[in-house]
Coordinates of N, CA and C in Angstrom, one line a residue:
X27 N 79.8 84.3 105.9 CA 80.7 84.8 107.0 C 81.8 83.7 107.2
X28 N 83.0 84.2 107.2 CA 84.1 83.3 107.5 C 84.5 83.4 108.9
X29 N 84.3 82.2 109.6 CA 84.5 82.2 111.0 C 85.3 80.9 111.4
X30 N 86.2 81.1 112.4 CA 87.0 80.0 112.9 C 86.8 79.9 114.4
X31 N 87.0 78.7 114.9 CA 86.9 78.5 116.4 C 88.0 77.6 116.8
X32 N 88.8 78.1 117.8 CA 90.0 77.3 118.3 C 89.8 77.2 119.9
X33 N 90.5 76.2 120.4 CA 90.6 76.1 121.9 C 92.1 76.0 122.2
X34 N 92.4 76.5 123.4 CA 93.8 76.5 123.9 C 93.7 76.2 125.4
X35 N 94.8 75.7 125.9 CA 94.9 75.4 127.4 C 95.4 76.7 128.1
X36 N 95.8 77.7 127.4 CA 96.3 78.9 128.0 C 95.1 79.7 128.6
X37 N 95.4 80.4 129.7 CA 94.4 81.3 130.3 C 94.2 82.5 129.4
X38 N 93.0 83.2 129.6 CA 92.8 84.4 128.8 C 93.9 85.5 129.1
X39 N 94.3 85.8 130.4 CA 95.3 86.7 130.6 C 96.6 86.4 129.9
X40 N 97.0 85.1 129.9 CA 98.2 84.7 129.2 C 98.0 84.9 127.7
X41 N 96.9 84.5 127.1 CA 96.6 84.7 125.7 C 96.8 86.2 125.3
X42 N 96.2 87.1 126.1 CA 96.3 88.5 125.8 C 97.7 89.0 125.9
X43 N 98.4 88.5 126.9 CA 99.8 88.9 127.0 C 100.6 88.4 125.8
X44 N 100.4 87.2 125.3 CA 101.1 86.7 124.1 C 100.8 87.5 122.9
X45 N 99.5 87.9 122.8 CA 99.1 88.6 121.6 C 99.7 90.0 121.5
X46 N 100.1 90.6 122.6 CA 100.7 91.9 122.7 C 102.1 91.9 122.2
X47 N 102.7 90.8 122.2 CA 104.2 90.7 121.9 C 104.5 89.9 120.6
X48 N 105.4 90.3 119.9 CA 105.8 89.6 118.7 C 106.6 88.4 119.1
X49 N 106.5 87.3 118.3 CA 107.1 86.0 118.6 C 107.9 85.6 117.3
X50 N 109.1 85.0 117.5 CA 109.8 84.6 116.3 C 109.1 83.6 115.5
X51 N 108.2 82.9 116.0 CA 107.4 81.9 115.3 C 106.1 82.5 114.6
X52 N 105.8 83.7 114.8 CA 104.6 84.3 114.3 C 104.6 84.2 112.7
X53 N 103.5 83.9 112.2 CA 103.3 83.7 110.8 C 103.2 85.0 110.0
X54 N 102.7 86.0 110.8 CA 102.4 87.3 110.2 C 102.9 88.4 111.1
X55 N 103.2 89.6 110.5 CA 103.3 90.8 111.2 C 101.9 91.3 111.4
X56 N 101.5 91.7 112.6 CA 100.1 92.0 112.8 C 99.9 93.2 113.7
X57 N 98.7 93.8 113.6 CA 98.3 94.8 114.6 C 97.2 94.3 115.5
X58 N 97.4 94.5 116.8 CA 96.4 93.9 117.8 C 95.8 95.1 118.4
X59 N 94.4 95.2 118.4 CA 93.7 96.3 119.0 C 92.7 95.8 119.9
X60 N 92.6 96.4 121.1 CA 91.6 96.1 122.1 C 90.4 97.0 121.9
X61 N 89.2 96.4 121.8 CA 88.0 97.2 121.8 C 87.2 96.9 123.1
X62 N 86.0 97.3 123.2 CA 85.3 97.2 124.5 C 85.1 95.8 125.0
X63 N 84.6 94.9 124.1 CA 84.4 93.5 124.6 C 85.0 92.5 123.6
X64 N 85.9 92.9 122.7 CA 86.5 92.1 121.7 C 87.8 92.7 121.3
X65 N 88.5 92.0 120.4 CA 89.8 92.5 119.9 C 89.8 92.4 118.4
X66 N 90.6 93.2 117.8 CA 90.8 93.2 116.3 C 92.2 92.8 116.0
X67 N 92.4 91.9 115.1 CA 93.8 91.6 114.6 C 93.8 91.8 113.1
X68 N 94.8 92.6 112.6 CA 94.9 92.8 111.2 C 96.3 92.3 110.8
X69 N 96.3 91.4 109.8 CA 97.5 90.8 109.3 C 98.1 91.8 108.3
X70 N 99.2 92.4 108.7 CA 99.9 93.5 107.8 C 100.8 92.9 106.8
X71 N 101.5 91.8 107.1 CA 102.4 91.3 106.1 C 102.8 89.9 106.6
X72 N 103.2 89.0 105.6 CA 103.8 87.7 106.0 C 105.1 88.0 106.6
X73 N 105.5 87.1 107.5 CA 106.8 87.2 108.2 C 107.6 86.0 107.7
X74 N 108.8 86.3 107.3 CA 109.8 85.3 106.8 C 109.2 84.4 105.8
X75 N 108.6 85.0 104.7 CA 108.0 84.3 103.7 C 108.1 85.0 102.4
X76 N 108.2 84.3 101.3 CA 108.3 85.0 100.0 C 106.9 85.6 99.6
X77 N 105.8 85.2 100.2 CA 104.5 85.8 99.9 C 104.5 87.1 100.5
X78 N 103.6 88.0 99.9 CA 103.5 89.4 100.5 C 102.1 89.9 100.4
X79 N 101.7 90.7 101.4 CA 100.4 91.4 101.4 C 100.6 92.8 101.0
X80 N 101.7 93.2 100.5 CA 102.1 94.6 100.3 C 101.0 95.3 99.4
X81 N 100.5 94.7 98.4 CA 99.6 95.3 97.5 C 98.1 94.9 97.7
X82 N 97.9 94.1 98.7 CA 96.5 93.5 99.0 C 95.9 94.3 100.2
X83 N 94.6 94.3 100.2 CA 93.9 94.8 101.4 C 94.3 93.9 102.6
X84 N 94.5 94.5 103.7 CA 95.0 93.8 104.9 C 93.8 93.1 105.6
X85 N 93.8 91.8 105.8 CA 92.7 91.1 106.4 C 92.6 91.4 107.9
X86 N 91.4 91.7 108.3 CA 91.1 92.0 109.7 C 90.1 91.0 110.3
X87 N 90.3 90.6 111.5 CA 89.5 89.6 112.1 C 89.1 90.1 113.5
X88 N 87.8 89.8 113.8 CA 87.3 90.1 115.2 C 87.6 88.9 116.0
X89 N 88.2 89.1 117.2 CA 88.6 88.0 118.1 C 87.9 88.1 119.4
X90 N 87.2 87.0 119.9 CA 86.6 87.0 121.2 C 87.1 85.7 121.9
X91 N 87.6 86.0 123.1 CA 88.0 84.9 124.0 C 86.9 84.5 124.9
X92 N 86.7 83.2 125.1 CA 85.6 82.7 126.0 C 86.2 81.7 127.0
X93 N 85.8 81.8 128.2 CA 86.2 80.9 129.3 C 85.3 79.6 129.1
X94 N 86.0 78.5 129.0 CA 85.3 77.2 128.9 C 85.7 76.5 130.2
X95 N 85.2 75.2 130.4 CA 85.5 74.6 131.7 C 86.9 74.6 132.1
X96 N 87.8 74.0 131.2 CA 89.2 73.9 131.6 C 90.1 74.4 130.4
X97 N 89.5 75.1 129.5 CA 90.2 75.7 128.3 C 89.6 77.0 128.0
X98 N 90.2 77.7 127.0 CA 89.7 78.9 126.5 C 89.4 78.8 125.0
X99 N 88.2 79.3 124.7 CA 87.7 79.3 123.3 C 88.1 80.6 122.6
X100 N 88.5 80.5 121.4 CA 88.9 81.7 120.6 C 88.1 81.7 119.4
X101 N 87.1 82.7 119.3 CA 86.2 82.8 118.2 C 86.8 83.9 117.3
X102 N 87.1 83.5 116.1 CA 87.8 84.4 115.1 C 86.9 84.6 113.9
X103 N 86.5 85.8 113.6 CA 85.6 86.1 112.5 C 86.2 87.1 111.6
X104 N 86.3 86.8 110.3 CA 86.8 87.7 109.3 C 85.8 88.8 109.1
X105 N 86.3 90.0 109.1 CA 85.4 91.2 108.9 C 85.5 91.6 107.4
X106 N 84.5 91.1 106.7 CA 84.6 91.4 105.2 C 84.0 92.8 104.9
X107 N 84.4 93.4 103.9 CA 83.9 94.6 103.4 C 83.6 94.6 102.0
X108 N 83.2 95.7 101.4 CA 82.8 95.7 100.0 C 84.0 95.5 99.1
X109 N 85.2 96.0 99.6 CA 86.4 95.9 98.8 C 87.1 94.5 99.1
X110 N 86.7 93.9 100.2 CA 87.4 92.7 100.5 C 86.4 91.6 101.1
X111 N 85.8 90.9 100.2 CA 84.8 89.9 100.6 C 85.4 88.7 101.2
X112 N 86.6 88.4 100.9 CA 87.4 87.3 101.5 C 88.8 87.7 101.9
X113 N 89.4 87.1 102.9 CA 90.7 87.5 103.3 C 91.7 87.1 102.2
X114 N 92.8 87.9 102.1 CA 93.9 87.6 101.1 C 94.9 86.7 101.7
X115 N 94.5 85.8 102.6 CA 95.4 84.8 103.2 C 94.6 83.5 103.2
X116 N 95.3 82.4 103.2 CA 94.7 81.1 103.2 C 94.2 80.7 104.6
X117 N 93.1 79.9 104.6 CA 92.6 79.4 105.9 C 93.6 78.7 106.7
X118 N 94.4 77.8 106.0 CA 95.4 77.0 106.7 C 96.5 78.0 107.3
X119 N 96.7 79.1 106.7 CA 97.7 80.1 107.3 C 97.1 80.7 108.5
X120 N 95.9 81.0 108.5 CA 95.2 81.5 109.7 C 95.3 80.5 110.8
X121 N 94.9 79.2 110.5 CA 95.0 78.1 111.5 C 96.4 78.0 112.0
X122 N 97.4 78.1 111.2 CA 98.8 77.9 111.6 C 99.2 79.1 112.5
X123 N 98.7 80.3 112.3 CA 99.0 81.4 113.1 C 98.6 81.2 114.5
X124 N 97.3 80.8 114.7 CA 96.8 80.5 116.1 C 97.4 79.3 116.7
X125 N 97.8 78.3 115.9 CA 98.4 77.1 116.5 C 99.8 77.5 117.1
X126 N 100.5 78.3 116.3 CA 101.9 78.7 116.8 C 101.8 79.7 117.9
X127 N 100.9 80.7 117.7 CA 100.9 81.8 118.7 C 100.3 81.4 120.1
X128 N 99.2 80.6 120.1 CA 98.6 80.3 121.4 C 98.4 78.8 121.6
X129 N 99.1 78.0 120.8 CA 99.0 76.5 120.9 C 97.5 76.1 120.8
X130 N 96.8 76.8 119.9 CA 95.4 76.6 119.8 C 95.1 75.5 118.7
X131 N 94.1 74.7 119.0 CA 93.6 73.7 118.0 C 92.3 74.1 117.4
X132 N 92.2 74.0 116.1 CA 90.9 74.3 115.4 C 89.8 73.3 115.8
X133 N 88.7 73.8 116.2 CA 87.5 73.0 116.5 C 86.5 73.0 115.3
X134 N 86.3 74.2 114.8 CA 85.4 74.3 113.7 C 85.8 75.6 112.9

């Protein structure tokens, strides 16, 4: 299981607001879906990059926000399937996405 954990100083409502809107610094064009107690993010294409996901399966991640003492934890888990056991994006690109989008630092 490929899982990432980040922390940010932004509140959960602010994080959710930022996730609903495209930003010029976003690393990917993405789809954001709200589920009952979690969110799904699917990276549809690279943004402003020569790399492309056009012919690749689109990586989808389950995202759960957690209130911590004075920060918010962001648990991001890759949803692998039989056709896509690993995401077609590099770990560092996923890290960069969350760092730019929510000023989040990787913890593990």
